[in-house]
Coordinates of C-alpha atoms in Angstrom, one line a residue:
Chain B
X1 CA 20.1 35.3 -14.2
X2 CA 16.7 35.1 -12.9
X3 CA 15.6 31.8 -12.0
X4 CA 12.1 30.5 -13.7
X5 CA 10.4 29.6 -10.6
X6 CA 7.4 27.8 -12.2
X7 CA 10.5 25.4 -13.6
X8 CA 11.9 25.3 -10.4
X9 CA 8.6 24.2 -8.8
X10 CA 8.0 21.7 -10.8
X11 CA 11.1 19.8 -10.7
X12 CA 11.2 20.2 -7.3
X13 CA 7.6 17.9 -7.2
X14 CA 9.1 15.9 -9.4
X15 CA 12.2 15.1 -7.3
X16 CA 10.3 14.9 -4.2
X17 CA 7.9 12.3 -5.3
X18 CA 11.4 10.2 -6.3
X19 CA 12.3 10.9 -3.0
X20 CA 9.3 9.8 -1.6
X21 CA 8.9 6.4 -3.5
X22 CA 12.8 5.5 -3.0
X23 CA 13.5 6.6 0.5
X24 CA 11.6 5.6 3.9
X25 CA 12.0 8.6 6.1
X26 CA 15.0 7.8 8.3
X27 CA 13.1 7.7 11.8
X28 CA 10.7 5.2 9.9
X29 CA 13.5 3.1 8.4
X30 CA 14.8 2.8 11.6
X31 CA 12.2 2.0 13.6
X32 CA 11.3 -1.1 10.9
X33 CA 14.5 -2.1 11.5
X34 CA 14.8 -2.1 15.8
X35 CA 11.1 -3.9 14.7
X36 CA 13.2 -6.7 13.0
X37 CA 15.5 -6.7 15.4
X38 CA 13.0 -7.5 18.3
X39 CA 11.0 -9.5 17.4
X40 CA 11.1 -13.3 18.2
X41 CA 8.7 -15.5 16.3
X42 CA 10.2 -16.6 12.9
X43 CA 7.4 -15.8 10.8
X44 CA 7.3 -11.7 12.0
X45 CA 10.6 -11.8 12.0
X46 CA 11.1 -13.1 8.4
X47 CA 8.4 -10.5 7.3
X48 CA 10.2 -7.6 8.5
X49 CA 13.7 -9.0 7.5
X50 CA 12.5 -8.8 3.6
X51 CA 10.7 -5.2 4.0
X52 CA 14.1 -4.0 5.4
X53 CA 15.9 -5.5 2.6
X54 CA 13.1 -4.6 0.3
X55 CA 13.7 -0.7 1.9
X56 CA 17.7 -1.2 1.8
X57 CA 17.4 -2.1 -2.0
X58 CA 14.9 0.7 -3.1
X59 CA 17.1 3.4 -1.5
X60 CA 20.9 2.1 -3.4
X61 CA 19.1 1.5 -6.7
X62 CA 16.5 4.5 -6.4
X63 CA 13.4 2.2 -7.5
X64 CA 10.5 2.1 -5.7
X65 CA 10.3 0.3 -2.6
X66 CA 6.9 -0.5 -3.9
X67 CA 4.9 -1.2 -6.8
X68 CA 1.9 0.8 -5.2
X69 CA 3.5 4.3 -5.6
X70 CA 0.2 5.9 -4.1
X71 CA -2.3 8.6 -5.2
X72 CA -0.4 11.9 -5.1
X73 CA -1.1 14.3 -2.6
X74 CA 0.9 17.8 -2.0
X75 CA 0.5 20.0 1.6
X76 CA 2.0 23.4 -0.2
X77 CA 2.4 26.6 2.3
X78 CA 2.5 29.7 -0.3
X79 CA 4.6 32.8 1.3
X80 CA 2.1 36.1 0.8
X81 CA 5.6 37.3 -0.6
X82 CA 6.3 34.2 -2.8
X83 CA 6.3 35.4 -6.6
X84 CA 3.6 32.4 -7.8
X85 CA 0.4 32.4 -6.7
X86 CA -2.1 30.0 -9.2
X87 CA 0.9 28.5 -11.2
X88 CA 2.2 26.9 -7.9
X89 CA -0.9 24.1 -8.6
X90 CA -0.3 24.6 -12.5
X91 CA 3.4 23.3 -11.7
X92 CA 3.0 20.8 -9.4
X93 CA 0.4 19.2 -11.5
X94 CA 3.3 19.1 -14.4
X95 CA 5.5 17.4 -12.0
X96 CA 3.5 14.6 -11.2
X97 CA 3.3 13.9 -14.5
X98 CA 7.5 14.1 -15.4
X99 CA 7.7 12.1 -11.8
X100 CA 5.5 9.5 -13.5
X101 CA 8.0 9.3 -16.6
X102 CA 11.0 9.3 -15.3
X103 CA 10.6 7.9 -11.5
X104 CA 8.6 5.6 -13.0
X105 CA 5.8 6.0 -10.8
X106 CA 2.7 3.6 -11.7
X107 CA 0.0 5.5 -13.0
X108 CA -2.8 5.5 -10.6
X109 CA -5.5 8.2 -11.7
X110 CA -8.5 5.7 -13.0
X111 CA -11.3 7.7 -14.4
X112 CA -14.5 6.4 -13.3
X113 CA -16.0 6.6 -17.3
X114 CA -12.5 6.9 -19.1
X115 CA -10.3 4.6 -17.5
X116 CA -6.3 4.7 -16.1
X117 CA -4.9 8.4 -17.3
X118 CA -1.9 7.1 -17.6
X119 CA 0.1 9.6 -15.8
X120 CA -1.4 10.4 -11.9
X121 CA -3.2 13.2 -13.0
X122 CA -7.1 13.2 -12.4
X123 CA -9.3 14.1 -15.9
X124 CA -11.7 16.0 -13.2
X125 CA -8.9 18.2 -11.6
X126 CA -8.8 17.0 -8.1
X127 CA -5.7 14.4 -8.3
X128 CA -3.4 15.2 -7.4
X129 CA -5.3 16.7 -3.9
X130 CA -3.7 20.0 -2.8
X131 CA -3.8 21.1 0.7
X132 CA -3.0 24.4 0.1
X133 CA -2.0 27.0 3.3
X134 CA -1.5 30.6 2.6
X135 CA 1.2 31.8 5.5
X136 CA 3.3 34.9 5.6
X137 CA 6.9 35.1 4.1
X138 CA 8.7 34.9 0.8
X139 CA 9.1 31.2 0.9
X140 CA 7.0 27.9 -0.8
X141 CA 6.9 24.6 1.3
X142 CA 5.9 21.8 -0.8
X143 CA 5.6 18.8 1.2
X144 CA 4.6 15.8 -0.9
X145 CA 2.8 12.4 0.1
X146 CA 1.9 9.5 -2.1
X147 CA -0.6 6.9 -0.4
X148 CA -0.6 3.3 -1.7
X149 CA -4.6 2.2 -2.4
X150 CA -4.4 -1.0 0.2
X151 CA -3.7 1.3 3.6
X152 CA -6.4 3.9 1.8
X153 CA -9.0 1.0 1.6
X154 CA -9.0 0.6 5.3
X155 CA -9.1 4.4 6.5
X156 CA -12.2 5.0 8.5
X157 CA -14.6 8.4 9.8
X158 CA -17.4 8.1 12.0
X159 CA -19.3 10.6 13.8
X160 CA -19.7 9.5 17.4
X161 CA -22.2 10.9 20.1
X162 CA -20.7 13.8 21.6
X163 CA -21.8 12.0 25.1
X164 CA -19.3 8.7 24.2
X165 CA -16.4 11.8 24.5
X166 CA -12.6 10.6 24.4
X167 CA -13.7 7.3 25.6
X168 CA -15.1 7.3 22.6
X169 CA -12.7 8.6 20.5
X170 CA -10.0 5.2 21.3
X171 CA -12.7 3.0 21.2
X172 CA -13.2 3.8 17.5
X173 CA -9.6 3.9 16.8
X174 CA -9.3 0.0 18.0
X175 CA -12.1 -1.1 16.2
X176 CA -10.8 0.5 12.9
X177 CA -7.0 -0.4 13.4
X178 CA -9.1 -4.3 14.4
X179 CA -10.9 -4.2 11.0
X180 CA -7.3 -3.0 9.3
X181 CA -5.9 -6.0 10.7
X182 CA -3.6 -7.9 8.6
X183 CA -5.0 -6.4 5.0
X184 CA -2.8 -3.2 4.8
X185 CA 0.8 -4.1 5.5
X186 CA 1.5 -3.7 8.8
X187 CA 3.3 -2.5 10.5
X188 CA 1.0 0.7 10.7
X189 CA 1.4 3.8 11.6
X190 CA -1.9 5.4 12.7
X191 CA -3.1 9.2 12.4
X192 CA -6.3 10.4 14.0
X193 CA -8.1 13.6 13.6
X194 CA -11.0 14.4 16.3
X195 CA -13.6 17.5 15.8
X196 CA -13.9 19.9 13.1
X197 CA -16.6 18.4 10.3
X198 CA -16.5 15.6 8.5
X199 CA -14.5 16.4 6.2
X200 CA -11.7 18.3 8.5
X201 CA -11.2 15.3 10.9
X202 CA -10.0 12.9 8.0
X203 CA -7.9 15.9 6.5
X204 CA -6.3 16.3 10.3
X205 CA -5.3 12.5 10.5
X206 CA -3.8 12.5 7.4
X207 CA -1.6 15.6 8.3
X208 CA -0.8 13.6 11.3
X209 CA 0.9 11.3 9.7
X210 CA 3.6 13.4 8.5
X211 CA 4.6 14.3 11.8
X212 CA 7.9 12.3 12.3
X213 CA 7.9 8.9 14.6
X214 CA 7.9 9.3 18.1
X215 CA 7.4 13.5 18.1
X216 CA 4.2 13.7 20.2
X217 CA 1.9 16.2 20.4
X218 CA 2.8 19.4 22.3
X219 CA -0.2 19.8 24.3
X220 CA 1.1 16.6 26.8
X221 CA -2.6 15.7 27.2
X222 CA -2.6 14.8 23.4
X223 CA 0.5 13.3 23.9
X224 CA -0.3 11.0 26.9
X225 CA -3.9 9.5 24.4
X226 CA -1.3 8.9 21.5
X227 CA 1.3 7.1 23.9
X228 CA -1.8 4.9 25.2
X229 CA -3.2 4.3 22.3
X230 CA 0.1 3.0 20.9
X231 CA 0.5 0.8 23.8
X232 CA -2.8 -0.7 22.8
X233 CA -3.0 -1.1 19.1
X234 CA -0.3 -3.1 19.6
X235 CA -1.9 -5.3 22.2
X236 CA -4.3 -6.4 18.9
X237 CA -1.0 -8.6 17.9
X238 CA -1.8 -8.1 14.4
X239 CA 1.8 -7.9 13.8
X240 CA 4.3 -7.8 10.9
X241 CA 2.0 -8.5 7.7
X242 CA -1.0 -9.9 10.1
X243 CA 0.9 -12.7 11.1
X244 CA 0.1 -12.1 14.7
X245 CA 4.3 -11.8 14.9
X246 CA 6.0 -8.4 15.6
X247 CA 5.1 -4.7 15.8
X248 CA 1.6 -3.8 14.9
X249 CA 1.8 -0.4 15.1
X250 CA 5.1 2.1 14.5
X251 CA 2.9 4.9 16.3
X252 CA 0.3 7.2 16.5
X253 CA -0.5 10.8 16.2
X254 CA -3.3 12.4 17.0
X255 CA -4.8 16.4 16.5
X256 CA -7.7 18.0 17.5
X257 CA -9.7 20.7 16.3
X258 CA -13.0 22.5 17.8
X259 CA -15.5 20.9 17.2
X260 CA -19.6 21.4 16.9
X261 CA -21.1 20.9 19.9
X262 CA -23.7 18.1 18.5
X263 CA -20.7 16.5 16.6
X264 CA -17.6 14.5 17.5
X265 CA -16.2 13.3 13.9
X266 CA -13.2 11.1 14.1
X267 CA -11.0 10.3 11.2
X268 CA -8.6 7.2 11.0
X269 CA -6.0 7.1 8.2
X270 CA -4.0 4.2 8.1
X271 CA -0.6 4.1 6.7
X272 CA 1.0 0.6 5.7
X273 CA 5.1 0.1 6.6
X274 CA 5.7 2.5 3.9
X275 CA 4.7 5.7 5.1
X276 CA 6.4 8.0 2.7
X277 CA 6.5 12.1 2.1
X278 CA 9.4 14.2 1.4
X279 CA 9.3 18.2 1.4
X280 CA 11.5 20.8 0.4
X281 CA 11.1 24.9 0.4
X282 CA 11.9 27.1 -2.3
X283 CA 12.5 30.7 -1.7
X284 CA 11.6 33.9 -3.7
X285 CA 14.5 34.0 -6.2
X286 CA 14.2 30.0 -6.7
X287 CA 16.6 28.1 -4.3
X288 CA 15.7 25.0 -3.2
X289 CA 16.4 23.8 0.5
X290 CA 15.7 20.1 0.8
X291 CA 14.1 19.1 3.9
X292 CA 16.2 16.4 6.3
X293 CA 14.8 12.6 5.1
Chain S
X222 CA 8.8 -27.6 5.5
X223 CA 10.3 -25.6 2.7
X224 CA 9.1 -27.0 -0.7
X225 CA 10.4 -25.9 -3.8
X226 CA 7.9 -26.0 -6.8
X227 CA 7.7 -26.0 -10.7
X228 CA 4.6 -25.3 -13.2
X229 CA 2.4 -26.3 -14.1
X230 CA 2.0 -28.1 -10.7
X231 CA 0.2 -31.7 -10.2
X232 CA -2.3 -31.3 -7.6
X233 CA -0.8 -34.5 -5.7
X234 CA 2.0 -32.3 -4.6
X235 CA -0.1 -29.3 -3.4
X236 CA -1.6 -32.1 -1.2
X237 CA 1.7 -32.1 0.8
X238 CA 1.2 -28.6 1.7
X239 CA 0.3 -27.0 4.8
X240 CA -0.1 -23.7 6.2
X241 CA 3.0 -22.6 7.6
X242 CA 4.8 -24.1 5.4
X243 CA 7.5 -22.0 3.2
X244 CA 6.8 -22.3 -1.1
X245 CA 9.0 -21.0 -3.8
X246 CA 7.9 -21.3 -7.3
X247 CA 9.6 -21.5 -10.7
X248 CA 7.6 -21.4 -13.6
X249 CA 4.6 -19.0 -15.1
X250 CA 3.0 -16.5 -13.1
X251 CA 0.9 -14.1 -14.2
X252 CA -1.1 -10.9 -12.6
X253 CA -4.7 -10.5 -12.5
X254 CA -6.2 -7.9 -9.9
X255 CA -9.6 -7.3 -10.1
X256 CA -10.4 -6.3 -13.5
X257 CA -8.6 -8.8 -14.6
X258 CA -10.2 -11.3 -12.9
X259 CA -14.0 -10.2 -13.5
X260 CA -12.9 -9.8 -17.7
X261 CA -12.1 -13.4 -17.6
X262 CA -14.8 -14.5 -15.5
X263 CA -17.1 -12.9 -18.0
X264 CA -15.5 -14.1 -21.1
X265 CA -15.7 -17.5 -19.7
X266 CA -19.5 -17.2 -19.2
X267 CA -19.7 -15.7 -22.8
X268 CA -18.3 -19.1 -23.5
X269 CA -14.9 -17.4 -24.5
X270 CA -11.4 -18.2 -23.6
X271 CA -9.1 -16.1 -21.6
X272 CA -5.5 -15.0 -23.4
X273 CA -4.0 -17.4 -20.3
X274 CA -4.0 -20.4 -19.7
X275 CA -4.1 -20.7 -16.2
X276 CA -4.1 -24.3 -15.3
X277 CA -1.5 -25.8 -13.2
X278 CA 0.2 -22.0 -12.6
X279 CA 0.7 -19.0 -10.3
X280 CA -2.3 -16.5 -10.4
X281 CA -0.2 -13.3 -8.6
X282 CA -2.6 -10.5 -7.1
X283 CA -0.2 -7.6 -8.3
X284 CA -0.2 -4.3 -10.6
X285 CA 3.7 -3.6 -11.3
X286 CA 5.6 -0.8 -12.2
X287 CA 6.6 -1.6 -15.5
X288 CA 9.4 0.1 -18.0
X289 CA 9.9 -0.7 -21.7
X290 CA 13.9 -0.9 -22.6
X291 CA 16.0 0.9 -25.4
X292 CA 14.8 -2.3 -27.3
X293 CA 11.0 -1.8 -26.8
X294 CA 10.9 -4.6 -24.7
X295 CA 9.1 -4.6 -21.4
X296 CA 11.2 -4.3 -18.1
X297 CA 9.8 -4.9 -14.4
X298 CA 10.6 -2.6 -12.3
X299 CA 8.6 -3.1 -9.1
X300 CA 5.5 -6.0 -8.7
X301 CA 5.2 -7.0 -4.8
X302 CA 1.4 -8.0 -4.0
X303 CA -1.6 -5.9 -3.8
X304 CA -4.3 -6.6 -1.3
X305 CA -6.3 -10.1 -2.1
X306 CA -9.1 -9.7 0.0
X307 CA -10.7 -7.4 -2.8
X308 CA -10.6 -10.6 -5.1
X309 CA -12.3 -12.8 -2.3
X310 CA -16.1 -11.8 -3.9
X311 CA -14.9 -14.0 -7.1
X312 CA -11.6 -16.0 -6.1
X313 CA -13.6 -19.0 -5.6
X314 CA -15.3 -18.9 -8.3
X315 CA -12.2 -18.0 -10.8
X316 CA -10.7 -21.1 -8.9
X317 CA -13.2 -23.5 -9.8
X318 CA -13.3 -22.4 -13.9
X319 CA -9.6 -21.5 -14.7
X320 CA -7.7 -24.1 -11.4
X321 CA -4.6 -22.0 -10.7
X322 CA -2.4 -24.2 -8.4
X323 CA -0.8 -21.2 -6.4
X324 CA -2.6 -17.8 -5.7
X325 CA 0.2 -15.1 -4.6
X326 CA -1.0 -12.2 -2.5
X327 CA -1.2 -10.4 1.0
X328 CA -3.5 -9.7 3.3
X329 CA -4.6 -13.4 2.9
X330 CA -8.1 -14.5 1.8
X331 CA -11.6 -15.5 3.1
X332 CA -13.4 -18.5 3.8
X333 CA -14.9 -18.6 0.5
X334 CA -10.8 -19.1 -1.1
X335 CA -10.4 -21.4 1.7
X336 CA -13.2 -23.8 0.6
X337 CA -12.6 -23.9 -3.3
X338 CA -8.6 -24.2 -2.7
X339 CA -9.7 -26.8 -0.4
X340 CA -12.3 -28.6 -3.5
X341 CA -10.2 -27.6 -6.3
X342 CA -6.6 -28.2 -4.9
X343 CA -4.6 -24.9 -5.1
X344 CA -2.7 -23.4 -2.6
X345 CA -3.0 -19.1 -1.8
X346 CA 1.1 -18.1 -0.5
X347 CA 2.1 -15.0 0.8
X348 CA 4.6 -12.9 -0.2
X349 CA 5.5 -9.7 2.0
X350 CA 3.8 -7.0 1.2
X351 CA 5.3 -3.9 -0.3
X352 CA 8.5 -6.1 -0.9
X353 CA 8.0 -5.1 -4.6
X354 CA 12.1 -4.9 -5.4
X355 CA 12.8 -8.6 -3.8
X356 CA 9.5 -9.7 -6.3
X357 CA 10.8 -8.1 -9.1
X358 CA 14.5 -9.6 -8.9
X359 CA 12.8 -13.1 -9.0
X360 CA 10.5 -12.2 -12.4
X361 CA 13.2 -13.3 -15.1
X362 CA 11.2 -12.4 -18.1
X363 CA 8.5 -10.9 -19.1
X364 CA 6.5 -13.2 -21.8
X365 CA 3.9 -11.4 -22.5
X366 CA 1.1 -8.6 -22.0
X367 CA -2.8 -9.0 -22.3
X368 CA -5.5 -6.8 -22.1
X369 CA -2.8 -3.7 -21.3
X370 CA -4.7 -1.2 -23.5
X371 CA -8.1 -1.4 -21.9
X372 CA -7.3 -2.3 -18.6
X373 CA -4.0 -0.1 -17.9
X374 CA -0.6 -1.5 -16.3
X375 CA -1.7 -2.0 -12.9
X376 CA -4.9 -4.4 -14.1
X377 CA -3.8 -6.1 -17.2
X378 CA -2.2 -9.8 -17.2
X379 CA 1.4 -9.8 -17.2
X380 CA 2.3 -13.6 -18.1
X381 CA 6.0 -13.9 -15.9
X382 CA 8.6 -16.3 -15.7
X383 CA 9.8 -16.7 -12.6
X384 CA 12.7 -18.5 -10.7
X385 CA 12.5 -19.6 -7.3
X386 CA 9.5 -16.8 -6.3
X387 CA 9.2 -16.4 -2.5
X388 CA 9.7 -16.7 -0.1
X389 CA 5.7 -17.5 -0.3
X390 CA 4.0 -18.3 3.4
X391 CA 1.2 -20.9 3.2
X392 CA -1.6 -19.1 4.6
X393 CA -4.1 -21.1 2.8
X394 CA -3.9 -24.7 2.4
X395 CA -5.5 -27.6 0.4
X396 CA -6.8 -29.1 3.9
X397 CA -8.8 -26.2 4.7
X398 CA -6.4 -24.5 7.1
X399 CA -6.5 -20.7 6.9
X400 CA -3.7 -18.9 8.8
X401 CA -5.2 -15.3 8.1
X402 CA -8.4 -16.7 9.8
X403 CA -6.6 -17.9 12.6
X404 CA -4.8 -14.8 13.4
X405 CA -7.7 -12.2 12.4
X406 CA -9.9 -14.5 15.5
X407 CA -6.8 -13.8 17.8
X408 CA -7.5 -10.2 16.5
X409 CA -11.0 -9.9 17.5
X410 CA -10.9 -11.6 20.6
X411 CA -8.0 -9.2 21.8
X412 CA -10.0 -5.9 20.6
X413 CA -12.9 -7.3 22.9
X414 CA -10.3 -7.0 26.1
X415 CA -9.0 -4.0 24.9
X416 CA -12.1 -2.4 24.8
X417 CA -13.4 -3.6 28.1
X418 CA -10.2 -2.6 29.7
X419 CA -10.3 1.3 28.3

């Protein structure tokens, strides 16, 4: 029997956004734990002791690790050859709102004029955001990414002379991670968009983010800036929960895109300890292949 | 020192506090965020009363995750701390009218906090953020719900009993230490090297 793919799609969402509030990616979970396990002051180390236990908890009783379960955000690649085209959005949008039920997720779509919607879906028709790719193929990857409203607060774009060039560029990316300092649960992990508008660059650092801990960028000058710029962030000892004890910073990713030549936008989008997406792909006749978490 | 605390709490004790210091609290505790906390201010300058009493209890910077049961009563499901430097612009001032004795957050608070914690005796303890499942297990029932309709679940007061909430770290004490201060300084000063030595 065929398969109704528009069902499919939005149980899928609906699973990934459990997935996402329950489950730390492992390469996250495990670098919050070698951060427990190194650092020396009592106060860090405490810190980092209850988010592990916190994480460890969240995971065996599939609760949320934490009460912020985020706006919702999807990064959706459509096949040219997938069968769903406008009802991909149409289904995701219906998945938020079962995850909202039955996770329970906390609703967090406030209407400027109406107030809380009560189940993460915008009145207005932008919440959740979509990053939608078209790509070739008979496939659907749905990646999806909730972002707690404490590590949003302290996200930060500027538009720096062209002339200050990648000196620049880190320069900005202390002073925002500075200002971050102990408000947005750290440890953080950082990602940085340079170039494009003003708009791309922020869109680029939050894509950075779900590149997985410790995979550096391909082009190994990219990758040298994000390995210095770890090194650092974590010389601002802001430490586990800003009590100058412990990691700072998990890492940092970085991309670039062309920029104008007048321009050089950065974006810097923070993400607290809990840095959480999940993705999965479904194919043309509606199997679902879960993405390793 | 580890102290160990019930509400409502006499300001003599908070006295003995410092920052540093570890704090877990049995008693009432209930959320206000910042709705919340600019609804109350107003009623109180409309010459109204809150729902709440606040007096003497824990005033927790959270918006949980909340579930009702198969009996229609409400369940917590997840409630760590939200950030509490957005309530900073009237913490002092909520202090002064309504005298909470412990303010639960993260992130830690300003120098405005610091001086009316310091005037009005009350103490501001954090918990770790994002620890929302170690919070919840502590919250051991929920006594009731203000303001839920209008507000929504993450703004509205939820009036908690709690056993033995914390571990809290004393950032702020009643002496007018501020341990968020000292450690955002250290902050600054080391963003200055960094950026020299770029």
């Amino acid at each position: 029997m065929m398969k109704d793919i528009a069902q499919v799609i939005e149980d899928t969402a609906a699973k990934l956004l459990k997935i996402a509030a329950t489950k730390l990616p492992t390469e996250v979970k495990e670098s919050l734990l070698k951060g427990e396990k190194e650092t020396e002051g009592a106060l860090g180390k405490s810190q980092l002791q209850a988010i592990n236990e916190n994480v460890s908890i969240a995971e065996d009783q599939s609760k949320p690790m934490c009460q912020d379960t985020g706006l919702v955000s999807f990064f959706v690649k459509v096949g040219d050859k997938f069968p769903l085209r406008s009802e991909v959005k149409t289904a995701l949008i219906k998945g938020t709102k079962k995850a909202t039920q039955n996770v329970p997720l906390r609703p967090n779509a406030v209407d400027m004029f109406e107030g809380n919607t009560k189940n993460n879906v915008g009145l207005r028709g932008f919440v959740p955001w979509f990053y939608f790719d078209l790509v070739e193929g008979d496939n659907c990857e749905i990646i999806a990414m909730p972002k707690g409203g404490g590590s949003s607060n302290v996200g930060k774009m500027k538009m720096i002379p062209p002339g200050k060039g990648i000196k620049g560029v880190k320069e900005f990316v202390v002073e925002a991670l500075a200002a971050a300092g102990p408000l947005a649960c750290p440890p953080y992990v950082v990602g940085v968009g340079v170039g494009g508008g003003e708009d791309m660059c922020m869109n680029l650092a939050k894509k950075a983010l779900l590149r997985p801990l410790y995979q550096y960028h391909k082009d190994e000058k990219i990758a040298s800036i994000e390995k210095e710029l770890l090194n650092v962030l974590n010389k601002l000892e802001i430490g586990a929960m800003g009590l100058g004890e412990g990691p700072s910073v998990l890492d940092v990713h970085m991309e670039f895109a062309a920029r104008h030549p007048a321009s050089l936008p950065v974006g810097v989008v923070i993400s607290c300890w809990a840095l959480r997406h999940s993705g999965a792909t479904i194919d043309n006749e509606g199997n679902v292949e879960w993405h390793p978490h | 020192m580890e102290f160990h605390l019930t509400t409502p709490i006499p300001p003599k004790k908070l006295k003995e506090i410092k920052i540093g210091d570890i704090v877990y609290l049995t008693g009432t505790v209930v959320t206000a965020r910042d709705e919340a906390h600019l609804k109350a201010l107003e009623l109180h300058k409309e010459g109204k009363k809150p729902p709440v009493d606040f007096e003497g209890i824990g005033l927790f910077h959270c918006g949980p995750v909340m579930k009702k049961n198969e009996q229609g009563e409400w369940t917590v499901v997840a409630a760590g701390p939200t950030t509490s430097a957005r309530m900073e612009i009237f913490q002092d001032e909520f202090i002064k009218v309504f005298h909470p004795s412990v303010i639960i957050g993260k992130g830690g608070m300003g120098e405005r906090t610091s001086k009316a914690c310091q005037d009005e005796k009350c103490i501001y303890g954090y918990f770790t953020g994002g620890a929302a499942l170690l919070a919840a297990d502590r919250i051991k029932q929920v006594k009731d719900v203000f303001w839920l309709e209008e507000l929504g679940m993450p703004e509205c007061l939820w009036v908690y009993e709690v056993e033995e909430f914390g571990p809290l770290t004393v950032t702020i004490d009643t002496h007018g230490g501020n341990l968020t201060d000292e450690s955002k300084k250290n902050i600054e000063a080391n963003k200055e090297k960094i950026l020299q030595e770029l």
